[in-house]
Every structure is written in structure tokens, then in C-alpha cells.
Coordinates of C-alpha atoms in Angstrom, one line a residue:
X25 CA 4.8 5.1 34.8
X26 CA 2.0 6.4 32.5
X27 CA -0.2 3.1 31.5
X28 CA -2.5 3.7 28.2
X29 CA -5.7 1.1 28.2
X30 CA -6.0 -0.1 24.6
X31 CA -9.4 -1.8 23.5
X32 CA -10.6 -4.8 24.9
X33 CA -9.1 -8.0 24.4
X34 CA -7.7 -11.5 25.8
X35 CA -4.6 -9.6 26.4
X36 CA -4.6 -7.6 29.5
X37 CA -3.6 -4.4 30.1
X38 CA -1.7 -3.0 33.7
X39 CA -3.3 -1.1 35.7
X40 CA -2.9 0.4 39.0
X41 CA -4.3 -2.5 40.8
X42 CA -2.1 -4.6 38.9
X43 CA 1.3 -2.7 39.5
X44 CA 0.8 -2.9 43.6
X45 CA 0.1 -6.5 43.0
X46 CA 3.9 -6.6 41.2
X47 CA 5.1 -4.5 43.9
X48 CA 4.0 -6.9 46.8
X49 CA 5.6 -9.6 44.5
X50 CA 8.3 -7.7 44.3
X51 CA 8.8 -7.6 47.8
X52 CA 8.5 -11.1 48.2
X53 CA 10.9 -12.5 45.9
X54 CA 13.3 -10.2 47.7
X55 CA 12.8 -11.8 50.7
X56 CA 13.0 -14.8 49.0
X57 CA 16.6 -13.7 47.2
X58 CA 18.0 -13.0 50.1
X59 CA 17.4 -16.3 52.3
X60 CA 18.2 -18.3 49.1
X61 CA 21.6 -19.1 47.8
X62 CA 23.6 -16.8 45.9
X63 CA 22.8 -16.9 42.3
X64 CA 25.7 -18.6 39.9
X65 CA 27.3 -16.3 37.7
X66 CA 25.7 -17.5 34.5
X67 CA 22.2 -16.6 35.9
X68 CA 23.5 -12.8 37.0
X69 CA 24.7 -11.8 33.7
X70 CA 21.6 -13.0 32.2
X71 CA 19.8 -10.8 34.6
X72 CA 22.2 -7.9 33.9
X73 CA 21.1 -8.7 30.2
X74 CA 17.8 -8.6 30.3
X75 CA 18.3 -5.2 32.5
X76 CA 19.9 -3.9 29.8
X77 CA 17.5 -4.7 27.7
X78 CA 14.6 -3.0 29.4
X79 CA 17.0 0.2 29.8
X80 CA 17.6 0.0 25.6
X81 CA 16.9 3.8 24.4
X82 CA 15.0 2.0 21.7
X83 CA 12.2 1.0 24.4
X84 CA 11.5 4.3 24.9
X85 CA 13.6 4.3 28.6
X86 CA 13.5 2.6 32.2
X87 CA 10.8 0.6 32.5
X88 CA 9.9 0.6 36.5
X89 CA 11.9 -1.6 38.7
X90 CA 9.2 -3.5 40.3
X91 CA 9.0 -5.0 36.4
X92 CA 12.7 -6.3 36.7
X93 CA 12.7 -8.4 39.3
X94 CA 9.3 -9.8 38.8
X95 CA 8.1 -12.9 37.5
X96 CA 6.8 -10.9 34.0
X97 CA 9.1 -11.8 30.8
X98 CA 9.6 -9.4 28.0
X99 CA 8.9 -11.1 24.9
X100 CA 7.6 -8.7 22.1
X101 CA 7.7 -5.0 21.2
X102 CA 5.0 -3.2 18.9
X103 CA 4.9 -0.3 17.1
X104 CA 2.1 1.4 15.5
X105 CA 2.1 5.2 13.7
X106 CA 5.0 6.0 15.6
X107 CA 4.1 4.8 19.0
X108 CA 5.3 1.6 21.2
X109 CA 4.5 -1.0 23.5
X110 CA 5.6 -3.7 25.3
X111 CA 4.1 -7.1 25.8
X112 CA 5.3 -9.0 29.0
X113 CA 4.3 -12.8 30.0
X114 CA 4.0 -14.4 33.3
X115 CA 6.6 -17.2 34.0
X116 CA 5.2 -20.3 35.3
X117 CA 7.5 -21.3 38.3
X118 CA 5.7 -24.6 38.5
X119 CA 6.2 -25.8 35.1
X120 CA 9.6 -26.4 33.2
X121 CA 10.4 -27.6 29.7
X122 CA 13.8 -28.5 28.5
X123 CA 15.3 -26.6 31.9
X124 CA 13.5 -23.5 30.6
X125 CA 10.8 -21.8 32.5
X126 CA 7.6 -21.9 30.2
X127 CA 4.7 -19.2 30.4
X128 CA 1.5 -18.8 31.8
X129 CA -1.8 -19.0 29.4
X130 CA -3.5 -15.7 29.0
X131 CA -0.7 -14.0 31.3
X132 CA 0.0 -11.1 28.2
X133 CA 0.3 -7.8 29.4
X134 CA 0.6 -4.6 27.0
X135 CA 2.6 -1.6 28.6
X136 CA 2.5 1.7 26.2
X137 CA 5.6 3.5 26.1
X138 CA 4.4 7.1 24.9
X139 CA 2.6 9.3 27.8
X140 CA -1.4 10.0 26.4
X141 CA -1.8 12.5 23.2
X142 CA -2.9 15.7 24.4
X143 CA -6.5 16.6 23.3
X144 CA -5.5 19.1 21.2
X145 CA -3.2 16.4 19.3
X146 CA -5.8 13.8 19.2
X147 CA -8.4 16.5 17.7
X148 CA -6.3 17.6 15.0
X149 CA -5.5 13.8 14.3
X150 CA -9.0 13.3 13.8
X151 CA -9.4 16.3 11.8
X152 CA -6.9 15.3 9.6
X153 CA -8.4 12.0 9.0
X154 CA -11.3 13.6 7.6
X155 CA -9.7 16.0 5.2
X156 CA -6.2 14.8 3.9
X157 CA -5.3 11.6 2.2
X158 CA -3.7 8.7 3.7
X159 CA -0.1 9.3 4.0
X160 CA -0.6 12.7 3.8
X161 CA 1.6 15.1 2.5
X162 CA 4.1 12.7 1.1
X163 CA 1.3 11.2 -0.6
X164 CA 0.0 13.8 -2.7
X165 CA 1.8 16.7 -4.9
X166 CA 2.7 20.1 -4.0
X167 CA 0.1 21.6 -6.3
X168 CA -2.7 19.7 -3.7
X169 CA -2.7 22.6 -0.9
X170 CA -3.7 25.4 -2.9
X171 CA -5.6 23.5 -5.2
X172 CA -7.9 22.5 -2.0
X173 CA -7.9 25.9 -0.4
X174 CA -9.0 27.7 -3.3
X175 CA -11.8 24.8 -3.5
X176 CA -12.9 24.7 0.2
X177 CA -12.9 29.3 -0.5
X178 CA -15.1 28.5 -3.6
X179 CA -17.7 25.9 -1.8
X180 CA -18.0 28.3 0.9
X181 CA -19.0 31.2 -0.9
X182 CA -21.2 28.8 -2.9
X183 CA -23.0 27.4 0.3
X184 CA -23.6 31.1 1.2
X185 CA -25.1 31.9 -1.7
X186 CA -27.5 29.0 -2.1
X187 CA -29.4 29.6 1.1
X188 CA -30.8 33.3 -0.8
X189 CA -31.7 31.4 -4.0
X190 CA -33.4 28.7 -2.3
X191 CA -35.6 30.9 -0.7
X192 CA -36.1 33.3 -3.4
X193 CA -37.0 30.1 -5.8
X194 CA -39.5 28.8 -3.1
X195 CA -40.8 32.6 -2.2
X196 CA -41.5 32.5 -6.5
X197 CA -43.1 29.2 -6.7
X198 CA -46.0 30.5 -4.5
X199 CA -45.0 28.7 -1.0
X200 CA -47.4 31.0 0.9
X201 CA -47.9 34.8 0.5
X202 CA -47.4 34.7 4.4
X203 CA -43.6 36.5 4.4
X204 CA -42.0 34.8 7.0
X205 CA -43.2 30.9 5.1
X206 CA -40.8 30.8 2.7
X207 CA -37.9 31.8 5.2
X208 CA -39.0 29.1 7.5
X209 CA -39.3 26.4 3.9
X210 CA -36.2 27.2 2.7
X211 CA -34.5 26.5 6.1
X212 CA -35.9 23.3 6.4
X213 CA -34.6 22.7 3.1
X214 CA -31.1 23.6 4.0
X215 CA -31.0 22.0 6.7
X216 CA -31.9 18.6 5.1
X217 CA -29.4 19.4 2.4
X218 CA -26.7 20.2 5.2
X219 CA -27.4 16.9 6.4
X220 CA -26.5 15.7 3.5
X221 CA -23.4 17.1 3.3
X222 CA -22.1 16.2 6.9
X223 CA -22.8 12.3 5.8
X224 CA -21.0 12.7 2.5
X225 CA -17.9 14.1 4.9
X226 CA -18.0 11.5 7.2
X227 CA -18.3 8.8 4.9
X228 CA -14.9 9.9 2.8
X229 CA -13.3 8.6 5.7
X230 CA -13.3 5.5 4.1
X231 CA -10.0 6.7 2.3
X232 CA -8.3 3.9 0.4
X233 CA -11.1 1.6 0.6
X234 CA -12.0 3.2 -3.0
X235 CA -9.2 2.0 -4.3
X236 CA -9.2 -1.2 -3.3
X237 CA -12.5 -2.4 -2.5
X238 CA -14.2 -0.4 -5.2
X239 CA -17.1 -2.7 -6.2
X240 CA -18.1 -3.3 -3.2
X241 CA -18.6 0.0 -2.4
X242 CA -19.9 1.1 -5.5
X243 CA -22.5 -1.6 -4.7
X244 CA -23.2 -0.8 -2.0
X245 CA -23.6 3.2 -2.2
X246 CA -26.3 2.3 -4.6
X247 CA -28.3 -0.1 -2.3
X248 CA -27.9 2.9 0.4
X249 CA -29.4 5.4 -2.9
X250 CA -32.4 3.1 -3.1
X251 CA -32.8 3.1 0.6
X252 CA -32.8 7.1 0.7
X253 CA -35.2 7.3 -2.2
X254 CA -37.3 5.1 0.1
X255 CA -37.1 7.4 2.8
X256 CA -37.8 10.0 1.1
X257 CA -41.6 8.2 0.0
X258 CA -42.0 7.5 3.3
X259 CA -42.6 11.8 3.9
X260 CA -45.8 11.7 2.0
X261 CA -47.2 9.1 4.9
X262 CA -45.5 10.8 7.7
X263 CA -45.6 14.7 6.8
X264 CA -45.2 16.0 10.1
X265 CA -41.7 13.7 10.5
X266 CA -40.6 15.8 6.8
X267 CA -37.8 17.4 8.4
X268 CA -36.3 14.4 9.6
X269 CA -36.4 11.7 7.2
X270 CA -35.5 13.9 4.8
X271 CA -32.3 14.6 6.5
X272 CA -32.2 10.8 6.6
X273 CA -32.9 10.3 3.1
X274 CA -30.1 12.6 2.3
X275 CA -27.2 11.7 4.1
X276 CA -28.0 7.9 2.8
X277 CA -28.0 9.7 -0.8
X278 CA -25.5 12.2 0.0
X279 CA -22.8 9.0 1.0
X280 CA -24.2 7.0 -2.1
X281 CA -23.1 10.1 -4.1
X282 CA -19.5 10.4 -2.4
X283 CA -19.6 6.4 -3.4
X284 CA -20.2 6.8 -6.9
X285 CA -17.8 9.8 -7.5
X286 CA -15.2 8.2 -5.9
X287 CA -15.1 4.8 -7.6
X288 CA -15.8 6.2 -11.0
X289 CA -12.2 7.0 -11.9
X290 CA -10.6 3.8 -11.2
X291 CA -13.5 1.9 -13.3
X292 CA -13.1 4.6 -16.4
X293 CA -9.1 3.9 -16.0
X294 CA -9.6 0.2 -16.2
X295 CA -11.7 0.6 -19.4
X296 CA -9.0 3.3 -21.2
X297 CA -6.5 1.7 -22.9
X298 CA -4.0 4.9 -23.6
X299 CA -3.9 8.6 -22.5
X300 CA -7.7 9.0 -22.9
X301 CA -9.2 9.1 -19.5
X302 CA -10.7 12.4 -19.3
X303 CA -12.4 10.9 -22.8
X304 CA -13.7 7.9 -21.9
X305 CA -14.8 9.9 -18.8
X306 CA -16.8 12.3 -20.4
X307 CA -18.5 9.6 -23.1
X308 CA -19.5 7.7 -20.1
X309 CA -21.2 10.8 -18.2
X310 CA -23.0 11.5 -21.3
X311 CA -24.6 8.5 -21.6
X312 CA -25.4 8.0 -17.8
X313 CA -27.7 11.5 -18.5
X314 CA -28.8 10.6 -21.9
X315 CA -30.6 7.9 -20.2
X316 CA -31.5 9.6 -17.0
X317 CA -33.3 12.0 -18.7
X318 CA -35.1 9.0 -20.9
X319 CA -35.9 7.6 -17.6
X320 CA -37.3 11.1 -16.0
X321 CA -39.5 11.0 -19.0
X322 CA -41.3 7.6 -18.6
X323 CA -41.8 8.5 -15.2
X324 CA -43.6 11.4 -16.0
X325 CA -45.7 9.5 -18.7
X326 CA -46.6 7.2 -15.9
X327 CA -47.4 9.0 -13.1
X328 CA -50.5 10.6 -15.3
X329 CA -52.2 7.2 -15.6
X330 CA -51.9 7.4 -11.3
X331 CA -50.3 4.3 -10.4
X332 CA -49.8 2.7 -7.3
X333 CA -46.9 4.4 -5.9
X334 CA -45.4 1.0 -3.9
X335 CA -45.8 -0.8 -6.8
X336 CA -44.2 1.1 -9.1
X337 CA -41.6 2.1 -6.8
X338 CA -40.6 -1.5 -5.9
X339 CA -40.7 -2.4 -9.6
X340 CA -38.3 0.4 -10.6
X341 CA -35.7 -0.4 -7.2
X342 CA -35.6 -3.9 -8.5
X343 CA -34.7 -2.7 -11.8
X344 CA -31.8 -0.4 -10.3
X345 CA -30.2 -2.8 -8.1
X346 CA -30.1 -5.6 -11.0
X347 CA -28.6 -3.2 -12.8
X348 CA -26.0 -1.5 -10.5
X349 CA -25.5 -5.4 -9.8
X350 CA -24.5 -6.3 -13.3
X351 CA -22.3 -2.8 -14.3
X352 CA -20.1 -3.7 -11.4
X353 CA -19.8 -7.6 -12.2
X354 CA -18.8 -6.3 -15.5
X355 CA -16.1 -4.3 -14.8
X356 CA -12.7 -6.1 -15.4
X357 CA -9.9 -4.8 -13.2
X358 CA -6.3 -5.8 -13.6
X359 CA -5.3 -5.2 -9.6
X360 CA -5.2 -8.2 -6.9
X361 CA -7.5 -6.1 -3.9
X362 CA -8.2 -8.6 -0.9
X363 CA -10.8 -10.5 -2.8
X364 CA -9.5 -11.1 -6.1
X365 CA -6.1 -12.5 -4.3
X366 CA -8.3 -14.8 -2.4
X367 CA -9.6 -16.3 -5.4
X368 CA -6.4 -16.5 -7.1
X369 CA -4.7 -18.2 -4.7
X370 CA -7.4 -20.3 -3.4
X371 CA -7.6 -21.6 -7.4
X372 CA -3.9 -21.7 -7.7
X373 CA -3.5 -24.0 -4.5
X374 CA -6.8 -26.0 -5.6
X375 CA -5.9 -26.7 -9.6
X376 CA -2.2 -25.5 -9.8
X377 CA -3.3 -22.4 -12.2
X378 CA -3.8 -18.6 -11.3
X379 CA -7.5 -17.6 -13.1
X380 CA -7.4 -15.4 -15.8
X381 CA -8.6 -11.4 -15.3
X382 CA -12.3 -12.6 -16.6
X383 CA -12.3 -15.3 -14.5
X384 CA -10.9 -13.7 -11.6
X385 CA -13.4 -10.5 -11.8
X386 CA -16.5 -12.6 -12.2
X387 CA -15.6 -14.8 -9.5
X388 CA -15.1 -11.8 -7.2
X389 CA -17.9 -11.2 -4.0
X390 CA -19.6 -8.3 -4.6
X391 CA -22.1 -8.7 -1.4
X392 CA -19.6 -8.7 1.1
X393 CA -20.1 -5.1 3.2
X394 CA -17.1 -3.1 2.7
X395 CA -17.0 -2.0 6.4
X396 CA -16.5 -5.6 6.9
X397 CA -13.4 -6.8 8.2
X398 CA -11.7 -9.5 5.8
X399 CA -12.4 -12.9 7.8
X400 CA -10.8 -15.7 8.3
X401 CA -7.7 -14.1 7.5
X402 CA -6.1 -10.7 9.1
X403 CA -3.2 -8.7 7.6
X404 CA -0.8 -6.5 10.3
X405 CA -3.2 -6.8 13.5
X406 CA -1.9 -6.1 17.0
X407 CA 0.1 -8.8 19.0
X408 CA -2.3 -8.9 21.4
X409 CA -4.9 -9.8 19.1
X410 CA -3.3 -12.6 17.4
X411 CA -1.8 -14.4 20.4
X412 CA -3.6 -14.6 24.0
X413 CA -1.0 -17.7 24.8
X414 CA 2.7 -16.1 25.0
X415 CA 3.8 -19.8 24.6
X416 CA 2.5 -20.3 21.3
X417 CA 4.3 -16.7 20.5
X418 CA 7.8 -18.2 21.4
X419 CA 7.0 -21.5 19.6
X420 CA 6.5 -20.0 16.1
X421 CA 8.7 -17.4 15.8
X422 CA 11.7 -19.5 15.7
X423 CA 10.0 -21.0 12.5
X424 CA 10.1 -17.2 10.1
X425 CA 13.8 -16.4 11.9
X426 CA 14.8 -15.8 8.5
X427 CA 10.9 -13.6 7.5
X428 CA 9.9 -10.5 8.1
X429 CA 6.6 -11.7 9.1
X430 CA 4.8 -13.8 11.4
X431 CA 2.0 -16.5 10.9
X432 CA -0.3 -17.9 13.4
X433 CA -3.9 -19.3 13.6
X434 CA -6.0 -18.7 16.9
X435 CA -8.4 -21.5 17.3
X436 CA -10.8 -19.6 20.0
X437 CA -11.1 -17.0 17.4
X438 CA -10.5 -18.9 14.5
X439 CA -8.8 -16.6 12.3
X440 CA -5.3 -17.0 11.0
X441 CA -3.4 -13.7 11.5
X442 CA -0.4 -11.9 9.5
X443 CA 1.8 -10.3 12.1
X444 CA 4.4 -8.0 10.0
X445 CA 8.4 -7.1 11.3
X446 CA 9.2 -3.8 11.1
X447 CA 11.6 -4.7 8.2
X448 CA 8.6 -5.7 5.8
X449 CA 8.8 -4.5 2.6
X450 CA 5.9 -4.2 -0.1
X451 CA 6.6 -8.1 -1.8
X452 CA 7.2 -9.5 2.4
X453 CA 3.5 -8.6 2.4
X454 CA 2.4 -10.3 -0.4
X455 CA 4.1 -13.2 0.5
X456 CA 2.4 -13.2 4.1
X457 CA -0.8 -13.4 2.8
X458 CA -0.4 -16.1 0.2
X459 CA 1.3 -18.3 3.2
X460 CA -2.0 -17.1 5.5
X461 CA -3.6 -18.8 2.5
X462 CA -1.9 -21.4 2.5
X463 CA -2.0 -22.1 6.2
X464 CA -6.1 -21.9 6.0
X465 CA -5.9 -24.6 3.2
X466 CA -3.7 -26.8 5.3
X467 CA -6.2 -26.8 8.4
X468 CA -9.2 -26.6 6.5
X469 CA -8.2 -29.8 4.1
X470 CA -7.1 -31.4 7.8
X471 CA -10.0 -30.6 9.6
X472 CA -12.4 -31.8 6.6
X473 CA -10.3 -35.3 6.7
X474 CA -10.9 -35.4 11.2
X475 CA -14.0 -34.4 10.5
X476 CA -15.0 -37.5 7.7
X477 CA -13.3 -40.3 10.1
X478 CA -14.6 -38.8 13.4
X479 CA -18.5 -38.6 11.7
X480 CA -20.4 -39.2 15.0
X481 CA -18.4 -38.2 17.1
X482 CA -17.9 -34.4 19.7
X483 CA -17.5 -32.1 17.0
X484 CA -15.0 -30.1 19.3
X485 CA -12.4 -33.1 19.0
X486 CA -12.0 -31.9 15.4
X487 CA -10.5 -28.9 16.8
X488 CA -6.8 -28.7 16.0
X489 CA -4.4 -28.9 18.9
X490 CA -1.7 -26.9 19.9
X491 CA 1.1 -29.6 18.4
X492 CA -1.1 -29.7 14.9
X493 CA -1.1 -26.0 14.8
X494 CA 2.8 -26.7 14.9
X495 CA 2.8 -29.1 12.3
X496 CA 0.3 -27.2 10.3
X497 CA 2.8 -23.9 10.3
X498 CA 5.8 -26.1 9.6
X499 CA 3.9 -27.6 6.5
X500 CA 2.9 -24.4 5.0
X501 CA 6.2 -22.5 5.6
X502 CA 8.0 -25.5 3.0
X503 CA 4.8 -25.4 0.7
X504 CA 5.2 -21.4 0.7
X505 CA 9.3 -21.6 0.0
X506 CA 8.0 -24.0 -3.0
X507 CA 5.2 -22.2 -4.0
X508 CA 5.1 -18.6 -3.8
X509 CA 8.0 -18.2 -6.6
X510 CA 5.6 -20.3 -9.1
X511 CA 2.2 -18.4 -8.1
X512 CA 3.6 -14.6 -8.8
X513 CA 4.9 -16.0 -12.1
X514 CA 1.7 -17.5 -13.5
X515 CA -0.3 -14.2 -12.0
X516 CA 2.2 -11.9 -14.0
X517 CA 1.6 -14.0 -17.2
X518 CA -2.0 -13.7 -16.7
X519 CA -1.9 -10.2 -16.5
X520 CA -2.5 -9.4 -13.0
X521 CA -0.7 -7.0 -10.6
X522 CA -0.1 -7.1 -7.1
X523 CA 0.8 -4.1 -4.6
X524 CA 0.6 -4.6 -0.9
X525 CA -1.6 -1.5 -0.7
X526 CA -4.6 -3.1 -2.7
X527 CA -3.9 -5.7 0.4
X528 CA -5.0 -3.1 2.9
X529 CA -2.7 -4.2 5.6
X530 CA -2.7 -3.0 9.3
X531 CA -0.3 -1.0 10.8
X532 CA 1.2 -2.8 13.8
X533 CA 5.0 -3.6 12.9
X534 CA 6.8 -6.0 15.5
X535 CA 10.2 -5.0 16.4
X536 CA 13.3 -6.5 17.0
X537 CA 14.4 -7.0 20.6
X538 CA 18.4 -5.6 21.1
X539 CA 20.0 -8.2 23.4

């Protein structure tokens, strides 16, 4: 059996020490089998069941025998873009519950059920990540293809011709009458700008994170254009290091500019209030040059008077990043991404009302680094991620029989995770993360109240338990059946609209086990 080794976690995954450690258990249950009485008929078809079950088509085939008559339970399969895996738990022999066998802590084990991508698949994967949209082609028009080949022909023939004119302008200016310094110059310079360009490709990676976490990144693409700019200073005390820090200074500048370009659509759509986008774009390109060139001026009046170049610089960067602070605190958008929904439902659960779009834009982070993962709370992660304890697996999902999704709080990690079934549709996910919500207000208002009558005391006995956890989930799953029906009401009325994909959930789906 081919065994895939995903990232590191509390979950293991087997390897081939581990499968000749099953096989000598193997071996010795045998023996045990066959000096032990002969099992009752109840317990054989439940074997033959669970046989079965491993041998389902839908588990991608036979899992190995020494897995069947082993102490390892199957208790959840994942699937993620396509491919599968099993998650086995130890039983614990010694320790039974209601005549049931329970499991072993920290006994998980992942098992993939695809053999390895070839490299050639995994290199045009990656490729594809890089230079397609998200859901690609079904997400996109016909018309996108040739639109994009013609585009990629132009830019090439455009790159080609730039490296003559660069030279030829620097060879004009006077660089040096020496024949070979302007060749030399002008491939510095193309080199820094190609620099450029390889960070403004590997930074539109990002994908749908300008869509839905827009004014962050707009933010943050302008702090990264200050940063550049001061880079770029820096040559004129390091001249010999020219070469590189300018290819520093404008990848930083080069991302900044992917940034800016990218977010600028939404915010002009936001502002339009009928079919006059390309209008309202337009109007607001003019005036961004109207003033750059006002600016470009004043610089020029000022650097004749010779002023202190770190002064001035810090002076004008100050400036910029109060103002790229306040243009995106402005902007009023009508969608619920990640952090508006927070502060939505965190006010609806606190006061009973959903703020209006003011409220809920100006109470929006904007500081939070959009390569940041959204903490405490985590939309479709991997199984083995959100539980490490198969136990406290097989005690909550009894609790969402009847939901296509899964919630559970890890205390060691202390995040409260949003496991989605395969069956999720786009309002299941909404409805996971306003419960998530609501679970982290439950424990939070709990551990606030241990925390106020055990003053003085170990701070770690404020720590919910395994039973509180239970209560807490119970608690939440009625306040969501009562809730969740009021809250999208009041957020429609207020004029705000939700879609799962502002959400940015993972892709991990749990499926259902065939018995």
C-alpha cells in the first residue's frame, strides 16, 4: 500500500515502521483468536460489516489485511480536490464505556488512498495556480483563452522590445561614450525590472483573497510601496549593492502594484450605483494623476532648497500611509468577507442587532496581515487538524446528525474549527460559521465567569474540560436552531449580503461512511 506523508501534525501518519508494527499485532491477535473461544454470531457479522466497509469501491479499494484484524477503528473519511483519506483510531482494550470499546488519545492515523501525483502532474498543478483563476475553466468565459493568449503574445513582444529602447535611451542620455557602458546599464536595469515582474507573478497567487479581503491587501500593498521606495534610498548609501536592492525595491513595488490593480475594481463597483463602472473608473484614475503630477511638482520645488533627504522622506511616507489608511476605512462595501461577518455576529449575539453597512465597514480590521490565517476560528480544515482525540470525534458528531457540518473547539490549540460534509451547500456554510461564532461566545463568556470566581487561583483550572466542551456544543447547537433564522433576516434588512466564498472556506469535505 502506497502511504502519502501529509504535513506535520498531532495526527500521525503510517509509515513503514508503523505497518510491521500492525503486522506483528496482527500475528498476535491471531494467536490469540485461535486459543480463544469462538466468537458469537453477533460479533462476526459485525466484523464481516466493517470488512465490507473497508472493501466499499467508494474508499478507493482493499485496504491491506493486516488493517482488518487489528486493533485500528475506521472512523472518518476525507476528501480534498478530488483525493481521499482515511483516518483510523486505536481501540483501547483496557478501557470500556457503556460495553463499548473507547479509543486511545492521540492514536489518529491518516492513510491516503491515491498513489503520489507524478511530477509532471504536480508541475503543471503549480503552474496552473499561477496563471488561471480559481476554479478554472468553469469559472471564467469562453472568450478568457484567447483573450489571454493574444495578451501573454503582446507582452512578449513588448518585453522584447523594451530591452533596445532602454539602452538606446540610456546610450542618448550620455551614460558613458565607452560602447559596451550602456549595454552593460541597461542590463542592470532590466534585470531589476524583471525582478519586478517575477514578484508581481508570484504574488497574484493570492487569487480570491482580492475579492474578499480587499482592504487589507490594498493596505497592505501600499505599506510594501513605501517600503520599496525606501529601498530604493537606501542605493545612494550603498552604490556598489545597486543591483540588488534595486531588484528588492521592485519586486516589493512590483507586488504593491499587482495589489492596487487588483482591488481597484471591486472598490470602483462599490461606489457605482448603475451600469457606470468603466465611468466612475476612469474619473477616479484621472484624479489619482491629476494629483500625482501636483505632488511630482512640489517635490521638485523642494529638492532645490536641498533638504534633508530622511527628513523629508519620512515626512512624506507618513503622509502616504495616513492616507492609504483613511481611503480604505472609507470605502463602504455591501459583502460579509471573514471580518465584517465577525463583527456582525459578534454585535448581533452582544446587543441583538446586526450593524448597519457604515457601522460594519468602520468597525472592520484593516491591520490584520492578509497572509494571516483567520484565528480563533477555522472554516473547512483537515480532520486531523481539528481533532487529535478520536473520542471527542465520535462524541460530537452524534450532535449535527441532521448538519452538514461539524463543530468542535480544540483546547491545546485553542481554536474552534468548522469541519464541512461533503453535502454542504453555500447557506450550510454560512450557518457553520455563525455557530463557530457562537460556540467562541459560549466559552469565552464561561471562561470570563471561571475566571472572576477562581481570581487567585491556577490559571489552567479555567481551562474547559472535555464534559464542558460537551455542554458548550450542546448549548450553541439550540442557540444556533434559534438564532441563525433571526440574524440573516436583520443582515438582509440592513443591506448586507452573504456568499460562502467571501468566507474563504477550506477544502476538506468529510464523507459519509457506507455501512
Amino acid at each position: 500500500m502506497k502511504l502519502k506523508h501529509p504535513s506535520n501534525s498531532a495526527s500521525q501518519t503510517l509509515t513503514s515502521s508503523d505497518t510491521r508494527m500492525l503486522v506483528r499485532e496482527t500475528l498476535r491477535i491471531s494467536a490469540n483468536l485461535a486459543s480463544a473461544p469462538p466468537p458469537s454470531p453477533a460479533a462476526g457479522a459485525l466484523a464481516a460489516q466493517d470488512r465490507a466497509l473497508l472493501q466499499h469501491s467508494s474508499f478507493g479499494g482493499l485496504v491491506e489485511d493486516q488493517f482488518l484484524d487489528s486493533s485500528l477503528r475506521l472512523i472518518c473519511l476525507e476528501e480534498i480536490d478530488g483525493r481521499r483519506w482515511q483516518y483510523f483510531a486505536e481501540s483501547n482494550n483496557s478501557v470500556r464505556s457503556g460495553g463499548s470499546k473507547k479509543l486511545k488519545k492521540n492514536s489518529i492515523r491518516a492513510v491516503c488512498l491515491q498513489t503520489p501525483q507524478a511530477p509532471v502532474d504536480e508541475l503543471m498543478a503549480f503552474i496552473r495556480s499561477y496563471v488561471v483563476p480559481e476554479g478554472f475553466p468553469d469559472s471564467v468565459t469562453p472568450s478568457y483563452v484567447p483573450y489571454m493568449t493574444w495578451r501573454a503574445l503582446k507582452h512578449f513582444f513588448g518585453g522584447a522590445m523594451g530591452v533596445f529602447t532602454t539602452q538606446t535611451l540610456l546610450s542618448s542620455l550620455g551614460v558613458s561614450r565607452n560602447r559596451a557602458a550602456p549595454g552593460a546599464v541597461a542590463i542592470n536595469w532590466i534585470l531589476k525590472d524583471g525582478a519586478g515582474r517575477v514578484g508581481k507573478m508570484l504574488f497574484a497567487r493570492q487569487g480570491k483573497k482580492f475579492d474578499y479581503d480587499l482592504k487589507q491587501l490594498r493596505f497592505a500593498g501600499d505599506l510594501l510601496m513605501e517600503l520599496g521606495a525606501g529601498v530604493e534610498l537606501a542605493t545612494a548609501a550603498v552604490p556598489h549593492l545597486f543591483l540588488p536592492l534595486a531588484c528588492a525595491a521592485n519586486v516589493a513595488k512590483n507586488v504593491a502594484a499587482v495589489t492596487s490593480t487588483s482591488t481597484r475594481t471591486p472598490i470602483y463597483k462599490a461606489f457605482a450605483k448603475g451600469e457606470n463602472i468603466g465611468d466612475v473608473t476612469a474619473k477616479g484614475e484621472c484624479v489619482g494623476n491629476i494629483a500625482d503630477l501636483l505632488g511630482t511638482g512640489l517635490s521638485i520645488l523642494i529638492s532645490k532648497r536641498n533638504p534633508s533627504l530622511f527628513t523629508t522622506f519620512a515626512l512624506l511616507s507618513c503622509g502616504y500611509v495616513m492616507s492609504s489608511y483613511q481611503e480604505v476605512k472609507s470605502v463602504v462595501l455591501h459583502t460579509l468577507n471573514r471580518a465584517r461577518f465577525t463583527v456582525a455576529v459578534e454585535s448581533f449575539l452582544k446587543t441583538g442587532r446586526v450593524p448597519s453597512l457604515q457601522e460594519g465597514n468602520s468597525m472592520e480590521s484593516i491591520f490584520v496581515p492578509p497572509w494571516k490565517q483567520h484565528r480563533p476560528i477555522v472554516l473547512g480544515p483537515r480532520f486531523k487538524d481539528a481533532f487529535q482525540d478520536p473520542n471527542s470525534y465520535l462524541a460530537v458528531e452524534p450532535i449535527f446528525e441532521k448538519e452538514r457540518y461539524i463543530i468542535t473547539y480544540n483546547p491545546s490549540k485553542g481554536n474552534i474549527y468548522a469541519l464541512f460534509k461533503d453535502q454542504a451547500k453555500s447557506d450550510d456554510i454560512l450557518k457553520a460559521a455563525f455557530h463557530a461564532h457562537v460556540l467562541l461566545h459560549i466559552i469565552d463568556t464561561s471562561s470570563q465567569n471561571q475566571a472572576t470566581s477562581k481570581r487567585g487561583h491556577d490559571p489552567s483550572a479555567v481551562l474547559p474540560t472535555l464534559g464542558d466542551l460537551q455542554s458548550h456544543i450542546a448549548e450553541s447547537y439550540k442557540m444556533v436552531s434559534a438564532l441563525y433564522g433571526p440574524f440573516k433576516n436583520k443582515a438582509k434588512d440592513q443591506g448586507w449580503v452573504m456568499s460562502e466564498s467571501l468566507l474563504n472556506p477550506g477544502r476538506a469535505r468529510l464523507c459519509e461512511l457506507v455501512r
